[in-house]
PDB file of C-alpha atoms in Angstrom:
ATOM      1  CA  UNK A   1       9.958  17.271   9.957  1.00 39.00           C
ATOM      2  CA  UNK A   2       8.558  16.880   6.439  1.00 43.00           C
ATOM      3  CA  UNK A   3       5.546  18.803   5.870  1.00 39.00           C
ATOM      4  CA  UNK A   4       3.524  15.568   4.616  1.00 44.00           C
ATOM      5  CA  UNK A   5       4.441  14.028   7.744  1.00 38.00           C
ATOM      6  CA  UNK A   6       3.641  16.525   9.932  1.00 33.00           C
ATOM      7  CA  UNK A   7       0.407  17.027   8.494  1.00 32.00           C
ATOM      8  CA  UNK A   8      -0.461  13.347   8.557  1.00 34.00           C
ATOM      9  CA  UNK A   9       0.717  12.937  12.343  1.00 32.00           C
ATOM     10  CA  UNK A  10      -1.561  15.452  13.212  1.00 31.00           C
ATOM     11  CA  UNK A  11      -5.232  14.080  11.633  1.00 32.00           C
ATOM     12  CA  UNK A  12      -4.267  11.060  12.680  1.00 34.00           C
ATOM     13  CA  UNK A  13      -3.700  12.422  16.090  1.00 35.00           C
ATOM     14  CA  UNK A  14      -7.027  13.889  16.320  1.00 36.00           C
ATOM     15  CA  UNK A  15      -9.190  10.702  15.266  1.00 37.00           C
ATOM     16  CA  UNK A  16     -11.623   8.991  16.817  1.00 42.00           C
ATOM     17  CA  UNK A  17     -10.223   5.189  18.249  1.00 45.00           C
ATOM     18  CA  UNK A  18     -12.754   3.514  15.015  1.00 60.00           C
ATOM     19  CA  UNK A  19      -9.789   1.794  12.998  1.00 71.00           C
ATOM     20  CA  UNK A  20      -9.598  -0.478  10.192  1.00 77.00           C
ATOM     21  CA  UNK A  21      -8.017  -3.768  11.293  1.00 85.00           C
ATOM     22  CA  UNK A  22      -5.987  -5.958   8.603  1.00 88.00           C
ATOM     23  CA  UNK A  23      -4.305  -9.301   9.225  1.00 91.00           C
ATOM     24  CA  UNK A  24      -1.427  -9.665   6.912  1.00 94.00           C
ATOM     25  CA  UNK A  25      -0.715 -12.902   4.524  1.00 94.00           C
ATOM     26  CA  UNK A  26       2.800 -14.123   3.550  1.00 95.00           C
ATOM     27  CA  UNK A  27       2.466 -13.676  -0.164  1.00 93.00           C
ATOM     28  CA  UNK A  28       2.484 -10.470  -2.892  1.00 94.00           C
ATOM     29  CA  UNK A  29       0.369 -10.473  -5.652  1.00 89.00           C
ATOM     30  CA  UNK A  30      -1.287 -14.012  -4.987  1.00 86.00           C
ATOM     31  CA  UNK A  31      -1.793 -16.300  -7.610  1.00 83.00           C
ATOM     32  CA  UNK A  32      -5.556 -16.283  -6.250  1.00 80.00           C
ATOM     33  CA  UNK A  33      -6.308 -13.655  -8.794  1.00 81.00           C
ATOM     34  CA  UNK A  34      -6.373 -13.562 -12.619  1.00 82.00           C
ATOM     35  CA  UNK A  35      -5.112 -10.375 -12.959  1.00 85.00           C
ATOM     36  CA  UNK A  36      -1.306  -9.643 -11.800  1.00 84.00           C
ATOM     37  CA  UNK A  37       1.715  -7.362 -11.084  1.00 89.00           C
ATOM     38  CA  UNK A  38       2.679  -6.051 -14.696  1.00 86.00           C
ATOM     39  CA  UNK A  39       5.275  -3.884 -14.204  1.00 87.00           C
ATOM     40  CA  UNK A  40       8.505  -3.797 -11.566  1.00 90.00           C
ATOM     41  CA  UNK A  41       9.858  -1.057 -10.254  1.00 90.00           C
ATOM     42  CA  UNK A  42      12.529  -0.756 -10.033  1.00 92.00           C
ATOM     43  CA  UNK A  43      13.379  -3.903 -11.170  1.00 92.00           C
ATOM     44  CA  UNK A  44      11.894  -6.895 -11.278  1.00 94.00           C
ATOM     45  CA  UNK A  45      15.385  -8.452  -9.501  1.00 97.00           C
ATOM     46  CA  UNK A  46      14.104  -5.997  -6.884  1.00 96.00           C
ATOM     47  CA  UNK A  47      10.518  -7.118  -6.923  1.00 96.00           C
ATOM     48  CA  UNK A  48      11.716 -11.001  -6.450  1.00 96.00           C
ATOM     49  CA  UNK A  49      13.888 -10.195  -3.447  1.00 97.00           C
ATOM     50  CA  UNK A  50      11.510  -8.058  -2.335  1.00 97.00           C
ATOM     51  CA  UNK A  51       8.291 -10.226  -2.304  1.00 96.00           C
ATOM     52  CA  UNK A  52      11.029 -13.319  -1.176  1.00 97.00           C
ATOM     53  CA  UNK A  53      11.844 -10.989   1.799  1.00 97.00           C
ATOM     54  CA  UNK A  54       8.503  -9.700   3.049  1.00 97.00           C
ATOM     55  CA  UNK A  55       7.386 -13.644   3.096  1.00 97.00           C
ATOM     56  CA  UNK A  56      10.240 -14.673   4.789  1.00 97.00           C
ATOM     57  CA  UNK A  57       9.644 -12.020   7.350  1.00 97.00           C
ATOM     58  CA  UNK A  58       5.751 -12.837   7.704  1.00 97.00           C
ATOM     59  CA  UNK A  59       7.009 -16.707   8.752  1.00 97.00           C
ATOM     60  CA  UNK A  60       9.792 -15.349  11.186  1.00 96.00           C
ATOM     61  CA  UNK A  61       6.923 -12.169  12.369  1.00 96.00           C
ATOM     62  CA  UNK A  62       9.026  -9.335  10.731  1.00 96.00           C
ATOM     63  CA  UNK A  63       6.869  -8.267   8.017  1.00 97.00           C
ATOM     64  CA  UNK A  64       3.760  -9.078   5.858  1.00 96.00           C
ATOM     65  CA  UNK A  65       1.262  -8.228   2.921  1.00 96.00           C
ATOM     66  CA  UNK A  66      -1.613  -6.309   2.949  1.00 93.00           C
ATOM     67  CA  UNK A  67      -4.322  -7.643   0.468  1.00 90.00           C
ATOM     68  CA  UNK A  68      -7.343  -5.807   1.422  1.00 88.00           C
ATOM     69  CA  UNK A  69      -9.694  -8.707   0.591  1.00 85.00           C
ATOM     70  CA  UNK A  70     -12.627  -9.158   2.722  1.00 77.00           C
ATOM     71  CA  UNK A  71     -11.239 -12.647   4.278  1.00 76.00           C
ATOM     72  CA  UNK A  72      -8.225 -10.248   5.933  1.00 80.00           C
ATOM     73  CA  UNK A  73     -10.034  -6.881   6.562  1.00 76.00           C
ATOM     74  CA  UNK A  74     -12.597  -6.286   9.451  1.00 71.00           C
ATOM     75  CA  UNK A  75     -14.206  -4.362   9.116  1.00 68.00           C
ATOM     76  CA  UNK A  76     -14.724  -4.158   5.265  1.00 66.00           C
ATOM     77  CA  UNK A  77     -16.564  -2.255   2.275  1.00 66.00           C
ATOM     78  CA  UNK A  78     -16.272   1.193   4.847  1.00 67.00           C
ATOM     79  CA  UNK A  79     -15.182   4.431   4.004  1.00 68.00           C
ATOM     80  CA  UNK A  80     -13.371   7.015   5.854  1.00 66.00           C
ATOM     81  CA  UNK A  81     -11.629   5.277   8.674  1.00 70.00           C
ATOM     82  CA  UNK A  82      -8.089   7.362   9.322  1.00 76.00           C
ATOM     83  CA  UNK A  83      -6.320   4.392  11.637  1.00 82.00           C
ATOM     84  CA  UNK A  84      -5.583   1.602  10.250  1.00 85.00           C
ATOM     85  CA  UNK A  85      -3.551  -1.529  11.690  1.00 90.00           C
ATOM     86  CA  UNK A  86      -2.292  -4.247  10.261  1.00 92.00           C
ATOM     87  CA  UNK A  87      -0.966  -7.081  12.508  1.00 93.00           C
ATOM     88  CA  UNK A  88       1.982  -8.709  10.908  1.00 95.00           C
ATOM     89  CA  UNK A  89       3.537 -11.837  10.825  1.00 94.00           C
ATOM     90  CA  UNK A  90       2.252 -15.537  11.070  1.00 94.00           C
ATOM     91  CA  UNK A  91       1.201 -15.361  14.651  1.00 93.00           C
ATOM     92  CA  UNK A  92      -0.526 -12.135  14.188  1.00 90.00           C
ATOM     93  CA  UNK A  93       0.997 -10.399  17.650  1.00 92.00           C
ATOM     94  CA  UNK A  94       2.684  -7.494  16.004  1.00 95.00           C
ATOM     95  CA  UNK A  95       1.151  -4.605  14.504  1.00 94.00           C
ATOM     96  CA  UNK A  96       1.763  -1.799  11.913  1.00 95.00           C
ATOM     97  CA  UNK A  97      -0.014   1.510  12.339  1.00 93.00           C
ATOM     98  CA  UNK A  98      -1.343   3.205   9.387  1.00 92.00           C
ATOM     99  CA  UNK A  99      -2.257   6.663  10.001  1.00 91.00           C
ATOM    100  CA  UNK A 100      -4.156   8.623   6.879  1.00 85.00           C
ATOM    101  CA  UNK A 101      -4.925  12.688   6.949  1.00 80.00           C
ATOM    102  CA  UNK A 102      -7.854  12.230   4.772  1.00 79.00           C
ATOM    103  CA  UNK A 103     -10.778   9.337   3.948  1.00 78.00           C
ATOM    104  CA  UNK A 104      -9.894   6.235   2.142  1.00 84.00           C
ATOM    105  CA  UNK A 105     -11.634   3.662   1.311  1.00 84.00           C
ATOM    106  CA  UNK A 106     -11.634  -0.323   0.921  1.00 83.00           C
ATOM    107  CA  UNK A 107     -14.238  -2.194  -0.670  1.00 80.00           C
ATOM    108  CA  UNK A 108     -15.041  -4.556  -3.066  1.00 84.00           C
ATOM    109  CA  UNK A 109     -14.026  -3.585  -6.561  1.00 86.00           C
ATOM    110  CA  UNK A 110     -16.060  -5.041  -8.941  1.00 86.00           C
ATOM    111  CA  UNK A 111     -17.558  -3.125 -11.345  1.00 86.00           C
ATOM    112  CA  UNK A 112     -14.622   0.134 -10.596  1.00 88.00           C
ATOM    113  CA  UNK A 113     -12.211   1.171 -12.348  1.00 87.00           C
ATOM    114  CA  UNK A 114      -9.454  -0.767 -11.131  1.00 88.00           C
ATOM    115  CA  UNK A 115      -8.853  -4.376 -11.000  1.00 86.00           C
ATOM    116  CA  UNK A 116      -6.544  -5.643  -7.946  1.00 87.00           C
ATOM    117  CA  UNK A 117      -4.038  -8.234  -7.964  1.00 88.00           C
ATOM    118  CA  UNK A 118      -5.015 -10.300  -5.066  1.00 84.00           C
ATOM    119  CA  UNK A 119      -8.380 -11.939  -3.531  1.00 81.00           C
ATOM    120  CA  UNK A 120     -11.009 -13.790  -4.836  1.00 76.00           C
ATOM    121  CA  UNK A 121     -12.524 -12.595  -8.410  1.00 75.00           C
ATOM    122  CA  UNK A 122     -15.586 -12.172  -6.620  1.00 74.00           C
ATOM    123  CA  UNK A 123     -14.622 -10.152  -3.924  1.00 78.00           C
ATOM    124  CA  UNK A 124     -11.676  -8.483  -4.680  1.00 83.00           C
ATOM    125  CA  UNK A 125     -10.487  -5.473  -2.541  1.00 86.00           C
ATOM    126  CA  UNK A 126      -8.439  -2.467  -2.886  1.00 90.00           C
ATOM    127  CA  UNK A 127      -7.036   0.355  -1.018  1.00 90.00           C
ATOM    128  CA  UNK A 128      -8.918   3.317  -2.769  1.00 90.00           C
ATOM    129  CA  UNK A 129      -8.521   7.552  -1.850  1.00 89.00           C
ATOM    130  CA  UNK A 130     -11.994   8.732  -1.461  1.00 85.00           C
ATOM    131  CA  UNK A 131     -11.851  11.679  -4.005  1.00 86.00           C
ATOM    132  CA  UNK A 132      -9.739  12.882  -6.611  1.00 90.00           C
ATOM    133  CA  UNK A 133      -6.788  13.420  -4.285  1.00 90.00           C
ATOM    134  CA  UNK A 134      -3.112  11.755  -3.484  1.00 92.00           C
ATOM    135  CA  UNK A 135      -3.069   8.996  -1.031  1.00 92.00           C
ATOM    136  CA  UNK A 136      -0.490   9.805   2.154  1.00 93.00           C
ATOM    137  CA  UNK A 137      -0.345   7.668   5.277  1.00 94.00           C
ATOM    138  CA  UNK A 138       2.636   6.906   7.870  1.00 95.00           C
ATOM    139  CA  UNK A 139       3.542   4.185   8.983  1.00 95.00           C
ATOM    140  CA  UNK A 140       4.959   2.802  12.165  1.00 95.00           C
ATOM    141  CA  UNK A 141       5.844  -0.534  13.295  1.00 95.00           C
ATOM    142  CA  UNK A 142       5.273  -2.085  16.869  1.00 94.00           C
ATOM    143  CA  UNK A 143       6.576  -5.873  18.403  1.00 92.00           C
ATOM    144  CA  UNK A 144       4.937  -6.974  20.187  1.00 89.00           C
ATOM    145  CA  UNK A 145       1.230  -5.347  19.110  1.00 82.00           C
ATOM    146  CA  UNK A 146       1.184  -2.027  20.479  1.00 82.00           C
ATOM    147  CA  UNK A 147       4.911  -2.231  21.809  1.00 87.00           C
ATOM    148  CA  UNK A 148       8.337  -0.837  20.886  1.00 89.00           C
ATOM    149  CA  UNK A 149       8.367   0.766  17.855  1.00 93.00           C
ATOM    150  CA  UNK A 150      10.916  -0.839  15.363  1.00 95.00           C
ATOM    151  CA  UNK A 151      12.403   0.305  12.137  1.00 96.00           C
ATOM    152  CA  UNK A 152      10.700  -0.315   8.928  1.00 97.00           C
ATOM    153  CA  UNK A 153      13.335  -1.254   6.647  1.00 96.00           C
ATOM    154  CA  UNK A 154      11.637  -1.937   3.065  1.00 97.00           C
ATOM    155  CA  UNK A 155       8.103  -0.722   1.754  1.00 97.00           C
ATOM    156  CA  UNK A 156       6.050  -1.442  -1.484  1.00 97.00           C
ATOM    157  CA  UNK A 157       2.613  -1.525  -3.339  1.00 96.00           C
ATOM    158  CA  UNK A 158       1.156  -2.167  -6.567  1.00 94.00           C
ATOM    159  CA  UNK A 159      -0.396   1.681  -7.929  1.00 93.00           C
ATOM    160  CA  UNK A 160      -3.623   0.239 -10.000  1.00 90.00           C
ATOM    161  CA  UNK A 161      -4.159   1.177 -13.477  1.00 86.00           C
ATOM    162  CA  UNK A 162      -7.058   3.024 -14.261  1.00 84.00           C
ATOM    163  CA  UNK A 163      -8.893   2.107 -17.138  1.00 80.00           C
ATOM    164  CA  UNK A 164      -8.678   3.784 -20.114  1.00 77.00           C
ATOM    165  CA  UNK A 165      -6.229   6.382 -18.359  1.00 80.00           C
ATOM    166  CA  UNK A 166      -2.330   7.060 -19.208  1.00 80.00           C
ATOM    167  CA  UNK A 167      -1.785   7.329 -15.847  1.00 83.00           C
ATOM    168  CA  UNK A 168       1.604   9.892 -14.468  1.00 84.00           C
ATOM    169  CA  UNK A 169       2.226   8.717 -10.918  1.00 87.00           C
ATOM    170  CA  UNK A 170       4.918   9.257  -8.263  1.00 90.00           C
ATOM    171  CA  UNK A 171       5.523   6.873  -4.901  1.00 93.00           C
ATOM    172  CA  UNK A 172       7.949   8.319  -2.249  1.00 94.00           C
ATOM    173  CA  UNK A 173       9.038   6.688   0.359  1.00 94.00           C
ATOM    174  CA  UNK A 174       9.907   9.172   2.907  1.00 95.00           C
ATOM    175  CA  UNK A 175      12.474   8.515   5.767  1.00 94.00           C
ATOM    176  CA  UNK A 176      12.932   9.332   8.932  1.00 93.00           C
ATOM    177  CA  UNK A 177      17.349  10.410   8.314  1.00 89.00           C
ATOM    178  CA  UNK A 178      17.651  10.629   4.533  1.00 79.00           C
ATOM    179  CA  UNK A 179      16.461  12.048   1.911  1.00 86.00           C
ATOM    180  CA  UNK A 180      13.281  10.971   0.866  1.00 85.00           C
ATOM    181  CA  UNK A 181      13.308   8.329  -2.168  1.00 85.00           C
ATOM    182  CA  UNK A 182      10.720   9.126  -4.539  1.00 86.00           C
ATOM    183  CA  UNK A 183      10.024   6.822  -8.178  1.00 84.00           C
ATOM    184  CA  UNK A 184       7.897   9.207 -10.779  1.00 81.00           C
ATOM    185  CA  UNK A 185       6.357   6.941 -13.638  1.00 78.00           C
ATOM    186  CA  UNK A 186       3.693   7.093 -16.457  1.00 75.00           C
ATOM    187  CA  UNK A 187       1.711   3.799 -16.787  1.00 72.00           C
ATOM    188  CA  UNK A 188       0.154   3.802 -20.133  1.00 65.00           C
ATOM    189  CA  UNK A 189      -3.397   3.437 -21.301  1.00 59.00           C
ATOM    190  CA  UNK A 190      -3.307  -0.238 -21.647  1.00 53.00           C
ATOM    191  CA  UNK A 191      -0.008  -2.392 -22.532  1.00 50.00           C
ATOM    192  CA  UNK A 192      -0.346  -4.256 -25.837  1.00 50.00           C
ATOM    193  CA  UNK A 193      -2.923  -7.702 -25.203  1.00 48.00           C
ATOM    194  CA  UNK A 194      -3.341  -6.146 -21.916  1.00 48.00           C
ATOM    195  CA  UNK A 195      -6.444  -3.975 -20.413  1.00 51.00           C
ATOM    196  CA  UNK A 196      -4.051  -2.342 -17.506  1.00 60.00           C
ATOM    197  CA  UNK A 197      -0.449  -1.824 -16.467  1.00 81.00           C
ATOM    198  CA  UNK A 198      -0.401  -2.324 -12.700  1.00 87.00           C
ATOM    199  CA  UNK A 199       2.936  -1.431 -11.211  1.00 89.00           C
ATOM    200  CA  UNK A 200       4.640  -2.003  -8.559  1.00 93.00           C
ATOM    201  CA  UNK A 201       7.238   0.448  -6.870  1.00 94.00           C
ATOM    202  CA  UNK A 202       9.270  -0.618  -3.478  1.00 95.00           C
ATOM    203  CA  UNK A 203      12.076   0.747  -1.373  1.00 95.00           C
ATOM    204  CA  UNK A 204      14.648  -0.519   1.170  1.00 95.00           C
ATOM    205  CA  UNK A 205      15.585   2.059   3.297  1.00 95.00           C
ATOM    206  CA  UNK A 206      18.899   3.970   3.443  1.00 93.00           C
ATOM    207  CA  UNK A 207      21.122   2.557   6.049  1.00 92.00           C
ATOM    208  CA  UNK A 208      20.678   3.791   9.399  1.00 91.00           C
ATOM    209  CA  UNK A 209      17.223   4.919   8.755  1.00 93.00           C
ATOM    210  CA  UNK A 210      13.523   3.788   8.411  1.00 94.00           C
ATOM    211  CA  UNK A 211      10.468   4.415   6.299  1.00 96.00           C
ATOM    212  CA  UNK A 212       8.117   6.242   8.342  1.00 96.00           C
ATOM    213  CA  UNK A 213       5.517   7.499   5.496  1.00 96.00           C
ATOM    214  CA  UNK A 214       4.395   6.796   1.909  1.00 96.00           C
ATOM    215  CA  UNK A 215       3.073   9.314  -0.690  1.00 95.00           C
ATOM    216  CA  UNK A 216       1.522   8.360  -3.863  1.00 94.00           C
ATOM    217  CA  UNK A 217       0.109  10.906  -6.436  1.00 91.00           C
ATOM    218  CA  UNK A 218      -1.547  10.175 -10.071  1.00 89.00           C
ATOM    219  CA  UNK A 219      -2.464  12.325 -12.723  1.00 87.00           C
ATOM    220  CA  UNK A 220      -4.526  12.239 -16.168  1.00 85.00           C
ATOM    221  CA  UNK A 221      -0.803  12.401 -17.988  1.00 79.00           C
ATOM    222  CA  UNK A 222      -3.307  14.049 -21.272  1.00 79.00           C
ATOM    223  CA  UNK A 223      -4.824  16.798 -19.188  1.00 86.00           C
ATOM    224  CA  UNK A 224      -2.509  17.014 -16.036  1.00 87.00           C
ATOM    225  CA  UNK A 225      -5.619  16.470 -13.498  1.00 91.00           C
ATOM    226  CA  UNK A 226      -5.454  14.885 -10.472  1.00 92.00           C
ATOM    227  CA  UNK A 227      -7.147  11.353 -10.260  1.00 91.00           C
ATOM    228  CA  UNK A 228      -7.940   8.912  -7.085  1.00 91.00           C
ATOM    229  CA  UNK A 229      -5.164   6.732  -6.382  1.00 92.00           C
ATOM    230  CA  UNK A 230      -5.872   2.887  -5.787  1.00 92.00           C
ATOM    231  CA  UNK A 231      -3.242   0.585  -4.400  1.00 93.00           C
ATOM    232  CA  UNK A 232      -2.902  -3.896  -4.145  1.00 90.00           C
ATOM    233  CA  UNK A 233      -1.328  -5.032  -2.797  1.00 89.00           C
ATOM    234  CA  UNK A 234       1.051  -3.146   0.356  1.00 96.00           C
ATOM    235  CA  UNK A 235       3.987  -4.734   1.886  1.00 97.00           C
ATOM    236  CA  UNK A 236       6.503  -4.312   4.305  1.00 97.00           C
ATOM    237  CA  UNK A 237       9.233  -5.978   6.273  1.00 97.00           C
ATOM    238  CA  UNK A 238      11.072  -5.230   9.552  1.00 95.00           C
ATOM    239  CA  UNK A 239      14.004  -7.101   9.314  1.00 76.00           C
TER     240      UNK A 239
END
């Protein structure tokens, strides 16, 4: 087993039953918010199928989005819970376990560094590490709620820019019978007109296997050090 997941299977084995509780919306990046989605990785063919998929899958209860805005999170603004679980799909009877080795935090982000791309300008959340460290969770989907697990076939999030940072960052998406498919990218200080570069990196899984974790790690790309890694939106799909 890979050492990331290992390591994340066993925190989150030895946590307390407090979990963060998310119900999931049908659509990425929501038009909701001023700011957006600027870059598509891999492509941004792959982001349209892939944000075309996940809502698809919400309205047949296969899949759904993650915004982390206080209308979808309870409870919210808290630090530090390891278990997470988002209940997918328009009826809201399936659920997606999110186990974390290490505090995270989602709050309100007004006034931070980051600016998310989805939720109200007033109240916008985001997934947040708490610390200068990368963010790691696994992931396992249940139908019904708390059921038979079933395969998670495609994955993605939007890595926030930090202001004023040229940000190096890698996403892997690690699976359970393939090699693990990793994207390494460096999101620059600001694109021109723009004040970030949000980006967004997704995977389908290989065939005949499932995404059972996510890593994501950023660094100062000037001095190499490691910097808190904020995510908006997260997605994922079933089907």
């Amino acid at each position: 087993m890979n050492s990331l997941v290992a390591s994340i299977l066993v925190l989150g084995a030895g946590s307390t039953a407090i979990a963060q509780t998310f119900k999931t919306v049908a659509v990425y990046d929501a038009p909701t918010h001023p700011n957006g989605v600027d870059v598509r990785l891999p492509s941004p063919a792959f982001y349209a199928s892939f944000a075309a998929t996940v809502s698809g899958a919400f309205a047949s209860n296969k899949g759904g989005v993650i915004n982390f805005d206080s209308t979808h999170s309870f409870p919210w603004n808290v630090a530090g819970l390891p278990l997470w679980n988002a209940r997918y799909g328009v009826a809201g009877v399936n659920n997606c376990a999110l186990s974390f080795g290490q505090p995270v935090h989602v709050a309100n982000m007004v006034g931070k560094p980051w600016v998310p791309v989805s939720g109200s300008p007033n109240d916008p959340g985001a997934l947040v590490t708490v610390g200068a460290t990368p963010l790691a969770f696994k992931m396992q989907a249940t139908q019904p709620a708390f059921g038979p697990s079933v395969p998670i076939t495609r994955a993605g999030l939007t890595v926030l820019q930090r202001a004023g940072v040229r940000q190096k960052v890698a996403v892997t998406f690690i699976q359970s019978a393939a090699p693990a498919l990793t994207t390494t990218i460096v999101i620059p200080a600001g694109l021109p007109g723009l004040s970030t570069s949000d980006t967004f990196v997704g995977a389908n899984a290989s065939p005949g296997s499932r995404i059972i974790a996510v890593e994501v790690r950023s660094f100062d790309g000037a001095t190499g050090a490691v910097l808190p890694v904020a995510v908006d939106d997260l997605a994922f799909s079933v089907n």
